[in-house]
PDB file of C-alpha atoms in Angstrom:
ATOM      1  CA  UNK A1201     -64.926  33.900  60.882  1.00 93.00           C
ATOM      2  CA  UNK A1202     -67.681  32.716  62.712  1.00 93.00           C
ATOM      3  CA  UNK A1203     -68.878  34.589  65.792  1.00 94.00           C
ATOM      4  CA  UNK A1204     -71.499  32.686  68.354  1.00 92.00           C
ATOM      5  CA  UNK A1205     -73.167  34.514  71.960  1.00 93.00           C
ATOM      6  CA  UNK A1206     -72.312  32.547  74.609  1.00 92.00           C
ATOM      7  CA  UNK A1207     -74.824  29.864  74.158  1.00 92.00           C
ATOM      8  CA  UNK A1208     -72.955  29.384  71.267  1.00 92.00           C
ATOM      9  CA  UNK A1209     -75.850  30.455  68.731  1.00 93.00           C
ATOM     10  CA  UNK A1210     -74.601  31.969  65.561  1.00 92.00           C
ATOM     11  CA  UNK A1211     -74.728  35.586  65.726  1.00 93.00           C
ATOM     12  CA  UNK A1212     -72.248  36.462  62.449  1.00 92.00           C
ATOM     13  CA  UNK A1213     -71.060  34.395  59.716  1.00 92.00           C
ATOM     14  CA  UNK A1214     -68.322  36.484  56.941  1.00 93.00           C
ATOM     15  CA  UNK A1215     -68.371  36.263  53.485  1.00 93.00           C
ATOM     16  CA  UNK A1216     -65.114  33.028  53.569  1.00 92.00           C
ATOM     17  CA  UNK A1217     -67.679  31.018  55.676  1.00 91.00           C
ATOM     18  CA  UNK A1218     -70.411  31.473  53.354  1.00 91.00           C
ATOM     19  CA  UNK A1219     -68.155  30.745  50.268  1.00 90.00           C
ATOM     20  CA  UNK A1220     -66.737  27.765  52.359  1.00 90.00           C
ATOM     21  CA  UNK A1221     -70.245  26.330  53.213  1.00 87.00           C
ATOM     22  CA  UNK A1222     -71.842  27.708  49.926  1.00 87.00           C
ATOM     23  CA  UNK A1223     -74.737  29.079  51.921  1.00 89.00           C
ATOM     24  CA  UNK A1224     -76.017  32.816  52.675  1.00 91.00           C
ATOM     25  CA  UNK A1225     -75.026  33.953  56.500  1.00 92.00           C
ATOM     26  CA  UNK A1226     -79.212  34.113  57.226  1.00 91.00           C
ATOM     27  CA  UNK A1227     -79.180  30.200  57.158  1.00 91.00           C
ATOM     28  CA  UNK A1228     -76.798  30.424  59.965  1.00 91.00           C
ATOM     29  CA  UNK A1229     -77.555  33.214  61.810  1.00 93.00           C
ATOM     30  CA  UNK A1230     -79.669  32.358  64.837  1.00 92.00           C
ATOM     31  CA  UNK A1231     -79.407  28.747  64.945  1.00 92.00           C
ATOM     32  CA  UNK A1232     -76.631  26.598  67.259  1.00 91.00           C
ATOM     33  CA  UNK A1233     -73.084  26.321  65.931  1.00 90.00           C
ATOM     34  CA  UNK A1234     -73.332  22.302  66.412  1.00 87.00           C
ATOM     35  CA  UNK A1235     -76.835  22.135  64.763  1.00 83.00           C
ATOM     36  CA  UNK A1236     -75.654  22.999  61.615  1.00 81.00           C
ATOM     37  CA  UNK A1237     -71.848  22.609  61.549  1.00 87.00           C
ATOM     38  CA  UNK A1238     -70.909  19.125  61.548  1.00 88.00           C
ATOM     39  CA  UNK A1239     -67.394  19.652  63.400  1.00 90.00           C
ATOM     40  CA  UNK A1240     -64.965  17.862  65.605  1.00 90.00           C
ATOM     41  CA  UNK A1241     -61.783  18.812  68.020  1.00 92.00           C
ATOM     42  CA  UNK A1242     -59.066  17.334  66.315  1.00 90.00           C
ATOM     43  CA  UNK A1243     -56.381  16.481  69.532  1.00 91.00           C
ATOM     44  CA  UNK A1244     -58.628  16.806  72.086  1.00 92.00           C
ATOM     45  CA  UNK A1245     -62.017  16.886  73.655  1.00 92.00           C
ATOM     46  CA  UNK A1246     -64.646  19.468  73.063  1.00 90.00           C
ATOM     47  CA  UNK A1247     -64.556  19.310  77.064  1.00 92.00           C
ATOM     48  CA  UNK A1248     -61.400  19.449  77.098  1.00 93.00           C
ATOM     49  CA  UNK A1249     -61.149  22.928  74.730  1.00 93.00           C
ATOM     50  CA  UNK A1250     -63.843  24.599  76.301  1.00 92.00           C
ATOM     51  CA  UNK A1251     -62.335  24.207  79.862  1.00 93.00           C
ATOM     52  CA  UNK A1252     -58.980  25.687  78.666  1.00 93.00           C
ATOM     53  CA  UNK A1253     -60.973  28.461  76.775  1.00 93.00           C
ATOM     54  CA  UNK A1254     -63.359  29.817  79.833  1.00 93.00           C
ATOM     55  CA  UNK A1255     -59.960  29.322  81.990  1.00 92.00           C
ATOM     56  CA  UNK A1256     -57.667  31.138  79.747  1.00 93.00           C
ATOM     57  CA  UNK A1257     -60.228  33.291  77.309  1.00 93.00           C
ATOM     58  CA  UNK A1258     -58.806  31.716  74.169  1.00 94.00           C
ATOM     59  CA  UNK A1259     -58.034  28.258  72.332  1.00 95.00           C
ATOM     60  CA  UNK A1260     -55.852  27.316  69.790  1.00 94.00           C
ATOM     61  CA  UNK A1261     -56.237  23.758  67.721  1.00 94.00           C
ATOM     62  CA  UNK A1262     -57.409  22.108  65.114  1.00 94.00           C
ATOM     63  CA  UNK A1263     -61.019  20.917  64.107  1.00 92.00           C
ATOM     64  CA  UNK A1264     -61.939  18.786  61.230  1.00 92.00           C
ATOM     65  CA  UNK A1265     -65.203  19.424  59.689  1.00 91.00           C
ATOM     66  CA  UNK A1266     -67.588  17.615  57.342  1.00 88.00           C
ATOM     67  CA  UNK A1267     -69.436  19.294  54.703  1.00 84.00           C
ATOM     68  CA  UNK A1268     -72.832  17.782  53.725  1.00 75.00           C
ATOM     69  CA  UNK A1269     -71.450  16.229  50.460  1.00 74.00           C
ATOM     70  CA  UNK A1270     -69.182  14.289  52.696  1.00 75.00           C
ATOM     71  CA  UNK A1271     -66.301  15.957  52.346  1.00 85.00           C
ATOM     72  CA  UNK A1272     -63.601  16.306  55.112  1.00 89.00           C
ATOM     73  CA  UNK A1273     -61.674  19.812  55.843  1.00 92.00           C
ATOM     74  CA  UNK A1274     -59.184  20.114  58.312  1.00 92.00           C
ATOM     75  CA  UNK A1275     -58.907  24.057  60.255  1.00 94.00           C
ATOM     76  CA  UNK A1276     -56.642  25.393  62.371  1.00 94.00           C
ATOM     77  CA  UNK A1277     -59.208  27.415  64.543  1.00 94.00           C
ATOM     78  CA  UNK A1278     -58.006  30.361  67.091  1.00 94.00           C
ATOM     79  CA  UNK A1279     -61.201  31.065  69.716  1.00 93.00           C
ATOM     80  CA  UNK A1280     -61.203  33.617  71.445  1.00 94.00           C
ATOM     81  CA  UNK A1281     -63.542  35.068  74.366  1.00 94.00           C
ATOM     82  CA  UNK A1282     -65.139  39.057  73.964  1.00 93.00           C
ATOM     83  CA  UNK A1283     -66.517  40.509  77.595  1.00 92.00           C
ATOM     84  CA  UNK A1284     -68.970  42.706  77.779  1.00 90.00           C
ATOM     85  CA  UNK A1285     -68.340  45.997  80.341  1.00 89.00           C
ATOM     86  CA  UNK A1286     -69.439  43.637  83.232  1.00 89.00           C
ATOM     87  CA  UNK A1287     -66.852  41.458  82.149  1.00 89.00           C
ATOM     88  CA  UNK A1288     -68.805  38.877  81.536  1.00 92.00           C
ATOM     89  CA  UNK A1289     -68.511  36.671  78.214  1.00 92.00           C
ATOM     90  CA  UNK A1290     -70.622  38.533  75.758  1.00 94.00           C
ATOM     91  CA  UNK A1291     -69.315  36.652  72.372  1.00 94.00           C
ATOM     92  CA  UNK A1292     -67.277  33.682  71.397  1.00 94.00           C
ATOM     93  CA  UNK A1293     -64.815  34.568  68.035  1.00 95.00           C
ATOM     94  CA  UNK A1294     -63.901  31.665  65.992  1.00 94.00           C
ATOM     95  CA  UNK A1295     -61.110  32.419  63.592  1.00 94.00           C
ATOM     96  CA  UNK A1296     -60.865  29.504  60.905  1.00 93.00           C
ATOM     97  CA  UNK A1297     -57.799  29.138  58.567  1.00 93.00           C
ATOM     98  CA  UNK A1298     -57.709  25.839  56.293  1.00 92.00           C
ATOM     99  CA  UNK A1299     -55.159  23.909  56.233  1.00 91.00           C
ATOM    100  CA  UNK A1300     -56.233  20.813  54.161  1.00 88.00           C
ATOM    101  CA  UNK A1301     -54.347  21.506  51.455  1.00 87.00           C
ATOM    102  CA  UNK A1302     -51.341  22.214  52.878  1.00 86.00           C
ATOM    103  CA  UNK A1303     -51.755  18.698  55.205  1.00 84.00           C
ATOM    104  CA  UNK A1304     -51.921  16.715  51.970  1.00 82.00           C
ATOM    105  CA  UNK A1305     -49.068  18.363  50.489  1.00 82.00           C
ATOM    106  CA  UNK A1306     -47.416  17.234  53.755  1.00 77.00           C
ATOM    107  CA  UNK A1307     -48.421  13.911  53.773  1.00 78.00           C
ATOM    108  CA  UNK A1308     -47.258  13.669  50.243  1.00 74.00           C
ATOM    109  CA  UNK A1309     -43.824  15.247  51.033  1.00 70.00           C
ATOM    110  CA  UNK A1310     -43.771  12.820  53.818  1.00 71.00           C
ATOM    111  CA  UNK A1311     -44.634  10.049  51.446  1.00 65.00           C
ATOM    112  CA  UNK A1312     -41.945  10.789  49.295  1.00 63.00           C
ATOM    113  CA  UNK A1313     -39.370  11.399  52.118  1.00 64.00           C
ATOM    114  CA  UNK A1314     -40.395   7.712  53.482  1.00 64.00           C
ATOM    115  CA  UNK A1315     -39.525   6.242  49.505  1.00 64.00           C
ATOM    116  CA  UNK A1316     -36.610   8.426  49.063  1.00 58.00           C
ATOM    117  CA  UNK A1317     -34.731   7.357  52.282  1.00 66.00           C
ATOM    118  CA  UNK A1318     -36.332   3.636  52.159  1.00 64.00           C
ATOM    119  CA  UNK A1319     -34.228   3.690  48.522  1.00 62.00           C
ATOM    120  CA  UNK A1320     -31.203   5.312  49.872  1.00 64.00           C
ATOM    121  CA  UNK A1321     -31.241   2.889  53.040  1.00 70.00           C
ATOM    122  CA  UNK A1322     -31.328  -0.367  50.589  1.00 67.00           C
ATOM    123  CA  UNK A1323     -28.680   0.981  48.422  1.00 73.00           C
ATOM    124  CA  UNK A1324     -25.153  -1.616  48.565  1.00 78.00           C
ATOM    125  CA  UNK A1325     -23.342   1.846  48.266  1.00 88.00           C
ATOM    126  CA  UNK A1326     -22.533   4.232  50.525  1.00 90.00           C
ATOM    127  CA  UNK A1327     -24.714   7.777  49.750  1.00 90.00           C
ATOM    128  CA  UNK A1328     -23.546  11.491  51.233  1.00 89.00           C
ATOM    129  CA  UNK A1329     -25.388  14.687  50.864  1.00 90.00           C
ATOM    130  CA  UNK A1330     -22.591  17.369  50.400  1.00 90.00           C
ATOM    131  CA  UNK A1331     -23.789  20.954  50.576  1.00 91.00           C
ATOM    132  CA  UNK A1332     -21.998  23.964  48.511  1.00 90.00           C
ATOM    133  CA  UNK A1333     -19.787  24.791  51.593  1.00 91.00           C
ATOM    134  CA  UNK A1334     -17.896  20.447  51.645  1.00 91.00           C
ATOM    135  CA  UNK A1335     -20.120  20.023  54.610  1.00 92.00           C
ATOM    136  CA  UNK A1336     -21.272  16.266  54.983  1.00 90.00           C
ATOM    137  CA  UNK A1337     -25.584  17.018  55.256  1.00 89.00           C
ATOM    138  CA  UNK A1338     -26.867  13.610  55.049  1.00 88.00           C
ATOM    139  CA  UNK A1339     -25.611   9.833  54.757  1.00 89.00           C
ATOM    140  CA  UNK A1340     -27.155   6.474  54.582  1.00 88.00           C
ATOM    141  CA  UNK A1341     -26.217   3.400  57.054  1.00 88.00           C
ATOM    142  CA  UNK A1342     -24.052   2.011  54.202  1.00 90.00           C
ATOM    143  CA  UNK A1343     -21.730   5.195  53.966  1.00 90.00           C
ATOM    144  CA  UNK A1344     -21.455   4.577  57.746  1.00 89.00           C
ATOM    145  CA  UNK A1345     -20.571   1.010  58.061  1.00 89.00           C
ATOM    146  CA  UNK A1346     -17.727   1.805  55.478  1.00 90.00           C
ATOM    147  CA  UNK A1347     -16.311   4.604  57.157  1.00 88.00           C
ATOM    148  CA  UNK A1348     -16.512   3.012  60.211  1.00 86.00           C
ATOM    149  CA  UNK A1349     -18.182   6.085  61.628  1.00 82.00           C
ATOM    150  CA  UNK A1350     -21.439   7.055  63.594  1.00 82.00           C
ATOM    151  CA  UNK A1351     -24.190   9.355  62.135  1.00 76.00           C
ATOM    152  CA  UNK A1352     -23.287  12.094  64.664  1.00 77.00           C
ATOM    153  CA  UNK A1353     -19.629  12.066  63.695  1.00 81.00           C
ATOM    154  CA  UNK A1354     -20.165  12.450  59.638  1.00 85.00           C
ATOM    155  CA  UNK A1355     -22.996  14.605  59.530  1.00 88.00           C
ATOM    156  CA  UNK A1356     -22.029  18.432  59.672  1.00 88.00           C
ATOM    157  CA  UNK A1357     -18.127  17.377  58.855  1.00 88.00           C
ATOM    158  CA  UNK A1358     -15.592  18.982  56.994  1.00 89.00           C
ATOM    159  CA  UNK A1359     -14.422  17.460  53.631  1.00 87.00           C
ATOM    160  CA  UNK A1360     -11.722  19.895  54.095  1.00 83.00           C
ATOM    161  CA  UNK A1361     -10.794  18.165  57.131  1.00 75.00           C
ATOM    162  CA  UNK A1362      -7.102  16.664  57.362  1.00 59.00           C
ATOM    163  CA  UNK A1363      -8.083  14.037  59.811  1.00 70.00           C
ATOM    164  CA  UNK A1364      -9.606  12.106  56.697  1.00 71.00           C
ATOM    165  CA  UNK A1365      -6.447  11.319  55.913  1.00 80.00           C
ATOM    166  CA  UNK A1366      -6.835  10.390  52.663  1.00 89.00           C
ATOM    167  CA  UNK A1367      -4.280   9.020  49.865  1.00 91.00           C
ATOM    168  CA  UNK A1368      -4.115   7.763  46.163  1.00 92.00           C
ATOM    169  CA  UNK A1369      -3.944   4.312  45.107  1.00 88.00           C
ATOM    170  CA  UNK A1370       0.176   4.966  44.748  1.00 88.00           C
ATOM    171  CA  UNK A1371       0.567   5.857  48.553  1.00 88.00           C
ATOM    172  CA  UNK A1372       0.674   9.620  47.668  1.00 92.00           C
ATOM    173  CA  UNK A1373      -1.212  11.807  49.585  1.00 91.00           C
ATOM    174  CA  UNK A1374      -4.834  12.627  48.325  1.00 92.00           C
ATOM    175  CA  UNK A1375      -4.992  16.374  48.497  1.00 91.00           C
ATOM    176  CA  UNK A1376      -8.395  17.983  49.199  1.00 90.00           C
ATOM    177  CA  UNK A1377      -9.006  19.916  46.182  1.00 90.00           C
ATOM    178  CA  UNK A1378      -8.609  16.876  44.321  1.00 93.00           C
ATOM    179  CA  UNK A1379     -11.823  15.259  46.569  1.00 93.00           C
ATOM    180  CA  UNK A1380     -14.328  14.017  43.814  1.00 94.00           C
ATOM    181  CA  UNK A1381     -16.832  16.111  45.594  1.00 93.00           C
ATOM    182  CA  UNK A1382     -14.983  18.691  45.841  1.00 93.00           C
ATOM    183  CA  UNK A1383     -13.838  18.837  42.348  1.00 94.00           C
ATOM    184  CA  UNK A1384     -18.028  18.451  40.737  1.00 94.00           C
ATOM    185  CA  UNK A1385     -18.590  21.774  43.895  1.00 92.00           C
ATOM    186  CA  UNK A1386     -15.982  23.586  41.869  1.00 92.00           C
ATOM    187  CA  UNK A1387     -16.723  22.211  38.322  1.00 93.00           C
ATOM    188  CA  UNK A1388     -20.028  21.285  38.216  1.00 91.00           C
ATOM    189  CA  UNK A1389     -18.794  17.953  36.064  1.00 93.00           C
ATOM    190  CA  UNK A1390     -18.683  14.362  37.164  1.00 93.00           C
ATOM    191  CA  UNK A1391     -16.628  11.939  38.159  1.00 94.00           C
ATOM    192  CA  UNK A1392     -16.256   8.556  38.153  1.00 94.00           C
ATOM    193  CA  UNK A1393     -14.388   5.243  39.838  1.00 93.00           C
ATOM    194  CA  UNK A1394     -11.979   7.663  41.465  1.00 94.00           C
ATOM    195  CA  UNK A1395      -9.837   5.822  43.615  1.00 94.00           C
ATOM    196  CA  UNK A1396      -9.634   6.720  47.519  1.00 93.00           C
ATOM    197  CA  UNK A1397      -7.433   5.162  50.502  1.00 92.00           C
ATOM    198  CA  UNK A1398      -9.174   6.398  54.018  1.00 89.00           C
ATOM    199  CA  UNK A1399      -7.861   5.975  57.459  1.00 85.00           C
ATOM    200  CA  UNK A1400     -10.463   4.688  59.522  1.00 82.00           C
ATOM    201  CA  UNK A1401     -11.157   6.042  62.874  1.00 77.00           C
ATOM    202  CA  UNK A1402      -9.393   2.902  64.124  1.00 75.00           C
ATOM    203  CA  UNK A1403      -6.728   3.092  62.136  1.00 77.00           C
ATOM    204  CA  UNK A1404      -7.392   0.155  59.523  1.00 85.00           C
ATOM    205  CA  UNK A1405      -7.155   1.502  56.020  1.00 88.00           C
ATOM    206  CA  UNK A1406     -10.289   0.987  53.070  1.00 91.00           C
ATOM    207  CA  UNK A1407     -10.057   1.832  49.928  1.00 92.00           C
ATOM    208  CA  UNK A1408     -13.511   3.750  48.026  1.00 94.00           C
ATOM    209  CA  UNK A1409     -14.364   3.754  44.393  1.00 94.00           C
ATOM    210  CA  UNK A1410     -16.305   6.802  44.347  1.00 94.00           C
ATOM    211  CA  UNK A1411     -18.209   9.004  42.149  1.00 95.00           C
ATOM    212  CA  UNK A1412     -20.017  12.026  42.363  1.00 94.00           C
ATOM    213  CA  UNK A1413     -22.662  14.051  40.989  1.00 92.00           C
ATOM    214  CA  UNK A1414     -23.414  17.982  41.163  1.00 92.00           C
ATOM    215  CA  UNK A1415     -26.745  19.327  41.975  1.00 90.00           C
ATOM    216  CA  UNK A1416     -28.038  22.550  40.553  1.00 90.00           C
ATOM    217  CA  UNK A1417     -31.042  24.652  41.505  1.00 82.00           C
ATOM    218  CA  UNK A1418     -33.374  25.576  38.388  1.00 77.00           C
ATOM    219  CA  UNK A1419     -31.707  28.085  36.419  1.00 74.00           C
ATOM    220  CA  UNK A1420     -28.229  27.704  37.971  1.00 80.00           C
ATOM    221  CA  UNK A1421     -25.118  26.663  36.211  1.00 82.00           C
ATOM    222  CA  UNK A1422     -23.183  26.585  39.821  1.00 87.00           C
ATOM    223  CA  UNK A1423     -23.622  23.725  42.020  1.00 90.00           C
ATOM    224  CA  UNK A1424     -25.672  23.804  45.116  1.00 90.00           C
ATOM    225  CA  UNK A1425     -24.923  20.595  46.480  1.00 91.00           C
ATOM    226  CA  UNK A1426     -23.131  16.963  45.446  1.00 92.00           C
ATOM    227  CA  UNK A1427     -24.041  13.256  46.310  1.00 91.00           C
ATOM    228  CA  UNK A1428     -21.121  11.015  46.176  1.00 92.00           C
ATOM    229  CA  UNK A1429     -21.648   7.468  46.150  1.00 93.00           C
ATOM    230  CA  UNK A1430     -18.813   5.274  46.873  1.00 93.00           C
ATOM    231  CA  UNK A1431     -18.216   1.427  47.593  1.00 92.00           C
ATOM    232  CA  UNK A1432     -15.758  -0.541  49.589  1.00 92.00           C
ATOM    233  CA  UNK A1433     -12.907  -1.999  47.322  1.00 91.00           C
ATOM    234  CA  UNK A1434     -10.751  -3.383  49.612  1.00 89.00           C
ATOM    235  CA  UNK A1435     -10.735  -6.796  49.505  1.00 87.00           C
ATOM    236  CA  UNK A1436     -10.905  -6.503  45.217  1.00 86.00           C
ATOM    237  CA  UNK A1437      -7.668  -3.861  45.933  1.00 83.00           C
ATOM    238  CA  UNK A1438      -6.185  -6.102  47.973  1.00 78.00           C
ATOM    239  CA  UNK A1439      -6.510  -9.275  45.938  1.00 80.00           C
ATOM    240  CA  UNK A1440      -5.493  -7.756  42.983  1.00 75.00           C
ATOM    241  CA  UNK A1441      -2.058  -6.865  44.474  1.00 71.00           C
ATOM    242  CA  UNK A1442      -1.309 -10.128  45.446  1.00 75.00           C
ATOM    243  CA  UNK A1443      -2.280 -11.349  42.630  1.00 77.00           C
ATOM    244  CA  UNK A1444       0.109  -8.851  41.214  1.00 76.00           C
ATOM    245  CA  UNK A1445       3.209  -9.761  43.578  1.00 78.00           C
ATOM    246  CA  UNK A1446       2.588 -13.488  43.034  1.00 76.00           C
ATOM    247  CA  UNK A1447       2.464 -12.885  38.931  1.00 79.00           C
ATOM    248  CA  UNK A1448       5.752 -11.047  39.464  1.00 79.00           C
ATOM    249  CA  UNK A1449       7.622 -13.578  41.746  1.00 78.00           C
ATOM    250  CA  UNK A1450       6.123 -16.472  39.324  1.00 74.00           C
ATOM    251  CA  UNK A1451       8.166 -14.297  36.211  1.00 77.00           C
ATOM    252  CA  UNK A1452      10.885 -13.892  38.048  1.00 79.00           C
ATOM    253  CA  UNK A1453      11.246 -17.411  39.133  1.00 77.00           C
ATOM    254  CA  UNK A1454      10.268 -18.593  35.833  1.00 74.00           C
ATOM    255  CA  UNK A1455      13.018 -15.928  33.940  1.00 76.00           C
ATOM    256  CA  UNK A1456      16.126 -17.486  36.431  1.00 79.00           C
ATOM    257  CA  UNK A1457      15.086 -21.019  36.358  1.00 78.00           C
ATOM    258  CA  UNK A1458      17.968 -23.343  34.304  1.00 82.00           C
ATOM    259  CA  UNK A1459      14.788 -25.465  33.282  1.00 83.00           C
ATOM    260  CA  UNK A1460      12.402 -25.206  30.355  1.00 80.00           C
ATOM    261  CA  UNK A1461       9.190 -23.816  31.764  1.00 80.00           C
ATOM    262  CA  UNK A1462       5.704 -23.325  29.690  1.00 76.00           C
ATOM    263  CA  UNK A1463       1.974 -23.471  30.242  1.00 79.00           C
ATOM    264  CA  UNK A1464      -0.746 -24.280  27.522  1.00 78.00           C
ATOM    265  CA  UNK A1465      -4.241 -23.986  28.240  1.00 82.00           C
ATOM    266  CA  UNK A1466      -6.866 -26.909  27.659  1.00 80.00           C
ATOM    267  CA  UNK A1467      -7.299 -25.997  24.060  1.00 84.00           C
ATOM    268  CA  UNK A1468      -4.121 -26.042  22.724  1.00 81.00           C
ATOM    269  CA  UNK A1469      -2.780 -22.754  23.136  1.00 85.00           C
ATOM    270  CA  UNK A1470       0.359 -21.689  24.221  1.00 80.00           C
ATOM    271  CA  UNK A1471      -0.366 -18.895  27.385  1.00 79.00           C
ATOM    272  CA  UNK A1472       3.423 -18.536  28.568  1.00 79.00           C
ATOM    273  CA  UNK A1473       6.941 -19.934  27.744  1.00 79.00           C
ATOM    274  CA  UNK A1474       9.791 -18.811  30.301  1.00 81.00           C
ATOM    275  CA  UNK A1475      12.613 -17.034  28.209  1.00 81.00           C
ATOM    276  CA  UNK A1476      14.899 -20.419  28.285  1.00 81.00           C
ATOM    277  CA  UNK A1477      12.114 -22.108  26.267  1.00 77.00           C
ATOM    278  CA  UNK A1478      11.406 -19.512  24.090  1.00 76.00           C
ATOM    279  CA  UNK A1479      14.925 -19.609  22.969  1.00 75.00           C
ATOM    280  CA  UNK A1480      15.458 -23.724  23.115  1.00 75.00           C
ATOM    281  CA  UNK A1481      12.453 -23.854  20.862  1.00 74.00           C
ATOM    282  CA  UNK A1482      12.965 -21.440  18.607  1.00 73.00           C
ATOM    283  CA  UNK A1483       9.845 -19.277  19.360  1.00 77.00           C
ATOM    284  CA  UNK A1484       9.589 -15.611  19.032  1.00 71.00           C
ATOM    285  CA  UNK A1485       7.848 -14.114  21.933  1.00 67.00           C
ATOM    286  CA  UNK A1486       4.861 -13.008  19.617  1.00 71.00           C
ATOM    287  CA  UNK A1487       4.533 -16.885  19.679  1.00 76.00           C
ATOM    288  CA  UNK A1488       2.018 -16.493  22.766  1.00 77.00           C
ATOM    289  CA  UNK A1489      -1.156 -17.161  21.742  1.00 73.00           C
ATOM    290  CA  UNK A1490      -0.609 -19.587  19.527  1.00 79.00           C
ATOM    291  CA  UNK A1491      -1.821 -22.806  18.739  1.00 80.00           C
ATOM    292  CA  UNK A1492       0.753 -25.859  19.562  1.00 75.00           C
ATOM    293  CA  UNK A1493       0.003 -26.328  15.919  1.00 75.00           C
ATOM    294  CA  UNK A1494       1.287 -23.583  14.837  1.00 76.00           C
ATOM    295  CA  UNK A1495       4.547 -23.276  16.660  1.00 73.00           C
ATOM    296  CA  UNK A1496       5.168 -26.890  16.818  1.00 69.00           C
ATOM    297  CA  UNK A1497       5.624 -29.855  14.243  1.00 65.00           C
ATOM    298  CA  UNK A1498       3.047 -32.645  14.215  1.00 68.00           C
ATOM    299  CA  UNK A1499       4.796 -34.968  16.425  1.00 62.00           C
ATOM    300  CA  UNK A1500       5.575 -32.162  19.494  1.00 60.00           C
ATOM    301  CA  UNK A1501       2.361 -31.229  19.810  1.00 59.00           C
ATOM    302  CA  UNK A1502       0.742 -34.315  19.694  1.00 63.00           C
ATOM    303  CA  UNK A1503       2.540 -35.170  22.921  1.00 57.00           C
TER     304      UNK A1503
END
């Protein structure tokens, strides 16, 4: 606390003030606050503050002042005008609180805020933030492209909401209490490459691989939160199904054909044999795998 006459010459200086400049309150006292305090106004002009305290009677704001070793402090100052029983201005009150350390720790939380979501952001996975009560908190741009949804619509939703629509890779309906998240909430264990069909606001399906992970406060054994990462597997869903359906119509084929049917791969070994040549051969089925060698005099397999 610092407390000047109009003129704004020094006419108290508390105990903080001296600790803060390491100097007695006599080497103050009676000299001009600007001849010895090496201060600025922080936002604004030092016109500009003194205007809006002689209109008003007090200021609020910060300052940043310089020590003599250099060093740079950052205050937020309340000033404040005393009248006298003429009600004229008798003192001027300055009531310092620093903040430097706390505006670090800021720019550091900042900092790490800017890395954190710059990670997030590059991730090839979609990222939610789900607190303890299945409410969606946070979510990158990735988790939005796949769901085909907009920032306002996922944050703040429901996992308990039916319009997900969700079902199992069999068609069967996903129920709710079976949501990854849902299940690390309850569990506090995690889970991995579960398998997720979701309805799109547009109706077109996607299918997620997702897993999640429980977060705990120190000293807490129930979850306080769960980030579940998923990615789009779609098109690798997709493929493998027909890849599936064209396997099975190329057995089926192969089983009813009246023909001889068999495949051998560029080494030599024997990869299928329909059941017709199997039998014509005299092969077992444990024949697969096998060397044309092995399953075959001299002569066949030469050709």
């Amino acid at each position: 606390v610092i407390i000047t006459d109009p003129e704004f010459i020094i006419k108290a200086f508390n105990h903080a003030a001296e600790t803060f400049f390491g100097l007695p309150a006599s080497h103050f006292i009676g000299t001009v606050l600007e001849e010895h305090i090496n201060f600025r106004f922080r936002y604004t002009s030092k016109e500009e503050a003194m205007r809006v305290l002689f209109e008003t009677g007090i200021w609020n704001g910060h300052i940043v002042v310089n020590r003599e070793e250099g060093e740079e402090f950052i205050f937020h100052a309340n000033v404040s005008l005393l009248y006298d029983e003429r009600a004229k201005v008798s003192s001027i009150v300055f009531v310092n609180h620093n903040i430097t350390e706390e505006e670090q720790q800021g720019r550091k939380l900042q900092s790490v805020r800017n890395k954190y979501e710059i990670v997030v952001e590059s991730l090839s996975d979609g990222v939610m933030l789900i607190d303890d009560a299945g409410i969606v908190v946070a979510s990158n741009s990735k988790a939005r492209i796949i769901l085909g949804m907009e920032d306002c619509d996922i944050k703040g939703a429901s996992l308990a909401n039916a319009n997900w629509k969700a079902i199992k890779a069999d068609g069967s309906p996903f129920p709710i209490d079976e949501y990854p998240a849902i299940v690390s909430l309850r569990t506090g264990e995690e889970l991995n490459d579960v398998i997720l069909g979701l309805n799109k606001p547009g109706g077109e399906m996607v299918w997620l691989s997702i897993n999640s992970r429980p977060i705990f406060k120190d000293g807490t054994s129930v979850p306080d939160a769960v980030v579940a990462s998923f990615k789009d597997i779609t098109k690798e869903k997709t493929t493998k199904e027909q890849l599936f359906e064209s396997e099975l119509l190329f057995r089926s084929f192969m089983a009813n054909s009246p023909t001889l049917g068999w495949i051998y791969d560029e080494r030599g070994y024997l990869v299928y044999g329909n059941p017709l040549f199997i039998e014509r051969v005299g092969l077992r089925n444990n024949s697969l795998g096998k060397h044309l060698h092995e399953i075959s005099s001299p002569e066949t397999a030469a050709m």
